[in-house]
Amino acid sequence: MEALRAAFDFSDFRPTERWVSRVVAAFLLAFPLLPVSSFATATMIQFLMFSLYGMGWNTIGGYGGQVDLGKAQYVGIGAYTTAVALIRWDVPFWVSMPVGMGFAVLWSFAIGYPLFRLRGHYFAIATIAASLVLKDLFEVWDFVGAARGLEIPAHRFPTPDFVRLIFKEDVYYYYVLLAFFFGGVLYMNAFRKSRLGYQLRLIKDNEDMARSLGINVHWAKVKTYAIATAFVSMVGSFHACYIKNIEPEDTMSLDLSILIALMAMLGGAGSLWGPIIGAGILIPLKSYFKEWFGARAGLVGMDLILYALIIMVVSAAEPRGIWGLVERYRARKESA
Amino acid sequence: MDILVSSVVAGVLIGMVLALVALGLTIIFGVMDIVNFAHGEFLMLGMYTGLLTANATGMDPLLGIPVAAVVGYLLGVACYWGFIRFLLRGPMVAQLLGTFGLMLLLRNLALLLFGSEDRGVNAGLLVGKSVDFGMGVIVPATKLAAAALSLVSFVGVWLLMNRTRVGKALTATALNAQAARYMGIPTERMNALAWGIGGATVTIAGALIVNFWSVNPYVGLLFTMIAFTIVALGGFGSVPGALAAGIVVGLLMEIPGIWDSVAYATEWDWMMDVPVTSFKYTFVYLAYFVIMVVRPRGLFGWKH
């Protein structure tokens, strides 16, 4: 009950922030009603997916300061659970998604428990290694289609199918994902004010002090890692139903892991709006760059070169991300 | 049995080259505590440099090594002054993602310039030749030369680090940058030098590897992960550790071959049924994971 009240309580934000978020929420709700191309809708779905990935990453990476670069393995677990369950046993999405989250959380304990003894770079690179091992396993495991991956035979089901989450029009996917998105924002709003949220921020600032105050640092990290994992795996399940064709290379690659971290970090790690801002800026840039340079001008790689330059400039000039710029502007205005 | 011996020999030889790949990463990490995700991309550029110099001049690819070294040195120094210097002020997450941005940039520049197809060296003094050591051990001459030249480069870097004034200044910076600054060592320039040496060694390794490994713009990531593993095993910042760990990782990469040879020699069915050959580099990643969990400082680590 307390948590529910915290989730809907945005009163500690500034009036401007609350107004902007209301306008954005209204825009997101009305977006499919606008006369937009299917390309724009697909980009918006990507934006919502990556905001949710980023929110998950932000719990452990942003609030907790533990740089995790292996999130893609949990995307894969979620996506594969849903796809395998649907193809083999015709299990509906709403059942397979929580099951996938369960698998992902169990795996996150197996990975997180030993790894959270490490700090800094050591932890970051070890998460990559763990993720790559899992990816290699999936690439030879025949049960999940090995390197060819799996394809959900959408034509077998009458659409729209809300139980299996199989649709022909993107707009249905959009609204289902938007519901997840609002749920995610509310959850994160409660999380940031929860006991665990405060413990994590202390761990990030001064781990030794946290320990001396009697916080079980290791357990707090493992718990938060599980929460982040559940988030990511949930979106992974959605990804399976939306893309319908999953391969280890798409769902479990290092590039995806890093992209997830990038969204949250460039938007502003450790703030509620950070991942949303990051995804809101980077995803449209990425898809439109690709459209303009790759598809139209035929300059393969040009889109990613520009993209890489943006990443480099932001990480060198404003490491606290775009939200860091806002906070710096506010601090200057207040001191003036 | 012959296959077993030749697998081990192949593992040791490739291990020496991989050690050279990891050497630059470990020096950079040791001197300034920054993990370079773009390391494999430096190697990829070294491979292209070796390949293109050989194609353009018609010389043997091995003669392209000095060119590759110069390219790598300049690239490393330029990256430091132009980019890494600014990253060092930020938190760790910004450093990781910043070098990831560098990796994306170099990879896609290569894609734009050289195209995406696989390319390899197919002419040269050593290509197609092999050396027979008896006992069924036949080694391609390119791999043997690569291993030998790697060892030479390794000794060169070790001498530079331990026997020269500038190398001692570099080591001092690695041990304690603040104290080194008080002693009048220009630590900024030492950082740049570390990037230069790191870049040069890895591009030399690239020019050696391209003799027996085809190159495309995406080849870097695999080598980045291999280099991370070697550095973790050998200890972050340790030069001799990198050599020993490189050989261990080279052997790990030959596990599928060794497994098969044992399976055929003993005719044990359960061994044949396990699809080890499909796990090309899994053992390398797995080793990394296990080392990190068991002994985060590495087997020969001297720096925490």
XYZ file of C-alpha atoms in Angstrom, chain B:
304
model
C 48.793 -38.423 -30.487
C 50.377 -36.414 -33.284
C 47.300 -34.211 -33.459
C 47.532 -33.614 -29.727
C 51.146 -32.474 -29.935
C 50.560 -30.262 -32.934
C 47.489 -28.729 -31.257
C 49.585 -27.857 -28.236
C 52.324 -26.388 -30.423
C 49.751 -24.380 -32.381
C 48.273 -23.144 -29.124
C 51.628 -21.999 -27.788
C 52.505 -20.229 -31.047
C 49.203 -18.371 -31.364
C 49.431 -17.652 -27.640
C 52.648 -15.697 -28.138
C 50.979 -13.493 -30.738
C 47.911 -13.036 -28.534
C 50.194 -12.022 -25.682
C 51.479 -9.214 -27.882
C 47.878 -8.228 -28.598
C 47.184 -7.995 -24.870
C 50.448 -6.224 -24.038
C 49.178 -2.803 -25.086
C 45.957 -3.225 -23.149
C 47.774 -4.171 -19.983
C 50.205 -1.250 -20.255
C 47.371 1.230 -20.785
C 45.409 -0.262 -17.934
C 48.412 -0.330 -15.656
C 49.383 3.265 -16.303
C 46.000 4.944 -16.080
C 43.349 2.480 -14.922
C 41.252 2.750 -18.028
C 39.853 -0.147 -19.993
C 40.113 0.311 -23.718
C 37.251 -1.262 -25.620
C 38.716 -0.068 -28.898
C 41.790 -2.259 -28.476
C 40.628 -4.881 -30.960
C 39.881 -2.111 -33.449
C 43.502 -0.956 -33.219
C 44.455 -4.527 -34.067
C 42.039 -4.517 -36.997
C 43.635 -1.321 -38.306
C 47.052 -2.951 -37.897
C 45.838 -5.884 -39.962
C 44.592 -3.564 -42.702
C 47.832 -1.568 -42.597
C 49.909 -4.698 -43.037
C 47.663 -5.945 -45.818
C 47.475 -2.667 -47.733
C 51.206 -1.914 -47.488
C 51.914 -5.362 -48.843
C 49.419 -4.888 -51.666
C 50.558 -1.376 -52.533
C 54.301 -1.999 -52.556
C 54.349 -5.643 -53.538
C 56.636 -6.387 -50.614
C 56.261 -9.275 -48.250
C 53.576 -8.544 -45.599
C 56.122 -8.939 -42.829
C 57.984 -5.886 -44.132
C 54.834 -3.847 -43.469
C 55.370 -4.188 -39.736
C 57.342 -0.948 -39.254
C 54.630 0.944 -41.126
C 51.993 -0.648 -38.905
C 53.989 0.276 -35.803
C 54.211 3.914 -36.864
C 50.490 4.015 -37.695
C 49.630 2.434 -34.356
C 51.878 4.771 -32.386
C 50.436 7.871 -34.025
C 46.892 6.576 -33.650
C 47.404 5.821 -29.964
C 48.951 9.197 -29.211
C 46.274 11.009 -31.212
C 43.512 9.138 -29.390
C 45.028 10.092 -26.073
C 45.486 13.808 -26.752
C 42.271 14.156 -28.701
C 39.907 12.104 -26.622
C 41.030 9.908 -23.727
C 42.496 12.870 -21.832
C 38.995 14.302 -21.434
C 37.496 10.957 -20.460
C 39.822 10.538 -17.500
C 38.032 13.321 -15.611
C 34.689 11.537 -15.738
C 33.356 8.564 -13.789
C 34.126 5.006 -14.779
C 30.904 4.461 -16.692
C 31.726 7.406 -18.954
C 35.184 5.940 -19.614
C 33.795 2.551 -20.548
C 31.193 3.992 -22.869
C 33.609 6.552 -24.278
C 36.065 3.897 -25.411
C 33.102 1.935 -26.716
C 32.249 4.991 -28.816
C 35.838 5.003 -30.087
C 35.459 1.351 -31.013
C 32.262 2.050 -32.972
C 33.958 4.961 -34.710
C 37.053 3.011 -35.797
C 35.044 -0.034 -36.827
C 32.685 1.947 -39.009
C 35.421 4.112 -40.494
C 37.051 0.865 -41.569
C 33.734 -0.314 -42.962
C 33.366 2.892 -44.940
C 36.958 2.827 -46.234
C 37.636 -0.858 -46.811
C 34.210 -2.454 -47.261
C 32.801 -5.370 -45.316
C 34.257 -8.380 -47.163
C 36.865 -10.716 -45.699
C 40.348 -10.075 -46.989
C 43.569 -11.959 -46.479
C 47.162 -12.088 -47.583
C 47.663 -14.698 -50.254
C 51.094 -13.844 -51.535
C 54.422 -13.442 -49.803
C 57.629 -15.212 -48.950
C 56.151 -17.331 -46.203
C 52.617 -17.944 -47.404
C 51.935 -21.605 -48.080
C 55.274 -22.755 -46.661
C 55.589 -24.816 -43.537
C 58.248 -26.145 -41.228
C 58.365 -29.820 -40.255
C 59.620 -30.436 -36.728
C 59.212 -34.187 -36.892
C 56.826 -36.133 -34.664
C 54.066 -35.031 -36.998
C 54.357 -31.423 -35.934
C 54.059 -29.294 -39.041
C 53.807 -25.572 -38.442
C 52.874 -22.988 -41.061
C 55.819 -20.674 -41.572
C 53.637 -17.595 -41.164
C 52.577 -18.636 -37.666
C 56.129 -19.486 -36.684
C 57.420 -16.130 -37.888
C 54.563 -14.339 -36.151
C 55.326 -16.042 -32.858
C 59.046 -15.332 -33.140
C 58.557 -11.668 -34.028
C 56.001 -11.310 -31.232
C 58.556 -12.587 -28.791
C 61.103 -10.104 -30.146
C 58.633 -7.235 -29.758
C 57.813 -8.430 -26.285
C 61.435 -8.404 -25.227
C 61.800 -4.976 -26.822
C 58.946 -3.541 -24.784
C 60.183 -5.206 -21.633
C 63.640 -3.678 -22.165
C 62.067 -0.297 -22.861
C 60.018 -0.470 -19.671
C 62.790 -1.712 -17.411
C 66.097 -0.565 -18.836
C 65.513 2.971 -20.057
C 64.893 6.238 -18.301
C 61.613 6.878 -20.037
C 60.429 3.356 -19.282
C 61.180 3.804 -15.616
C 59.225 7.053 -15.646
C 56.356 5.141 -17.233
C 56.494 2.456 -14.565
C 56.612 5.138 -11.860
C 53.482 6.712 -13.319
C 51.799 3.342 -13.269
C 52.708 2.714 -9.641
C 51.646 6.085 -8.307
C 50.778 8.889 -10.693
C 50.616 11.563 -8.015
C 54.003 10.746 -6.537
C 55.469 10.602 -10.038
C 54.127 14.084 -10.710
C 55.839 15.387 -7.549
C 59.086 13.860 -8.784
C 58.843 15.960 -11.920
C 57.680 13.254 -14.285
C 55.316 14.700 -16.907
C 52.547 12.195 -16.287
C 50.331 13.506 -19.077
C 53.081 12.760 -21.567
C 53.659 9.377 -19.967
C 49.976 8.587 -20.477
C 50.284 9.579 -24.120
C 53.392 7.421 -24.419
C 51.546 4.469 -22.904
C 48.835 4.895 -25.547
C 51.501 5.167 -28.222
C 53.282 1.994 -27.114
C 49.936 0.254 -26.646
C 48.847 1.240 -30.136
C 52.160 0.310 -31.758
C 52.409 -3.139 -30.163
C 48.870 -4.066 -31.064
C 49.183 -2.911 -34.669
C 52.421 -4.903 -34.976
C 50.456 -7.897 -33.728
C 47.801 -7.090 -36.319
C 50.335 -7.022 -39.148
C 51.597 -10.406 -37.956
C 48.160 -11.954 -37.581
C 46.925 -10.861 -41.010
C 49.354 -13.358 -42.558
C 47.192 -16.235 -41.434
C 43.856 -14.708 -40.388
C 41.520 -12.903 -42.744
C 40.440 -9.403 -41.815
C 37.117 -7.579 -41.906
C 35.913 -4.492 -39.993
C 34.195 -6.624 -37.341
C 37.208 -8.728 -36.398
C 38.172 -6.481 -33.476
C 35.681 -7.490 -30.810
C 36.858 -11.083 -30.610
C 40.420 -9.937 -30.032
C 39.300 -7.345 -27.498
C 37.696 -10.093 -25.449
C 40.724 -12.349 -25.834
C 42.968 -9.495 -24.728
C 40.741 -8.811 -21.713
C 41.024 -12.457 -20.749
C 44.796 -12.444 -21.055
C 45.062 -9.265 -19.034
C 42.767 -10.673 -16.350
C 44.728 -13.893 -16.184
C 48.104 -12.223 -16.226
C 47.127 -9.447 -13.850
C 46.122 -5.930 -14.814
C 49.305 -4.041 -15.633
C 51.756 -6.932 -15.614
C 54.009 -7.343 -18.683
C 55.520 -10.776 -17.932
C 52.064 -11.910 -16.804
C 50.689 -11.051 -20.221
C 53.189 -13.366 -21.940
C 52.439 -16.344 -19.700
C 48.704 -15.718 -19.817
C 48.782 -15.328 -23.594
C 50.201 -18.810 -23.968
C 47.580 -20.219 -21.592
C 44.813 -18.559 -23.604
C 46.342 -19.817 -26.848
C 46.087 -23.332 -25.439
C 42.495 -22.689 -24.361
C 41.668 -21.784 -27.940
C 43.005 -25.146 -29.073
C 40.845 -27.096 -26.627
C 38.367 -28.232 -29.331
C 41.255 -29.703 -31.350
C 42.789 -31.349 -28.311
C 39.407 -32.728 -27.244
C 38.823 -34.235 -30.663
C 42.231 -35.817 -30.835
C 41.762 -37.429 -27.418
C 38.283 -38.585 -28.412
C 39.568 -40.240 -31.587
C 42.608 -41.762 -29.898
C 40.611 -43.319 -27.079
C 37.431 -43.910 -29.103
C 35.329 -42.836 -26.167
C 31.849 -42.208 -27.494
C 30.775 -39.758 -24.823
C 33.678 -37.504 -25.746
C 32.756 -37.582 -29.401
C 29.140 -36.751 -28.606
C 29.979 -33.462 -26.905
C 30.031 -30.762 -29.593
C 33.160 -29.052 -28.276
C 34.202 -27.819 -31.694
C 31.154 -25.558 -31.790
C 32.384 -23.679 -28.735
C 35.087 -21.775 -30.565
C 35.974 -19.120 -28.016
C 33.641 -20.059 -25.204
C 36.504 -21.481 -23.181
C 38.267 -18.140 -23.336
C 35.235 -16.262 -21.998
C 34.585 -18.949 -19.422
C 38.183 -18.773 -18.265
C 37.795 -15.033 -17.904
C 34.683 -15.450 -15.780
C 36.241 -18.089 -13.555
C 39.469 -16.143 -13.083
C 37.524 -13.048 -12.133
C 35.490 -14.915 -9.557
C 38.344 -16.932 -8.108
C 41.213 -14.491 -8.251
C 40.331 -10.976 -9.424
C 43.923 -9.790 -9.307
C 44.968 -12.370 -11.870
C 47.506 -15.096 -11.497
C 50.480 -12.753 -11.699
C 48.808 -9.510 -10.656
C 50.740 -6.811 -8.875
C 48.238 -4.039 -8.967
C 44.812 -4.013 -7.368
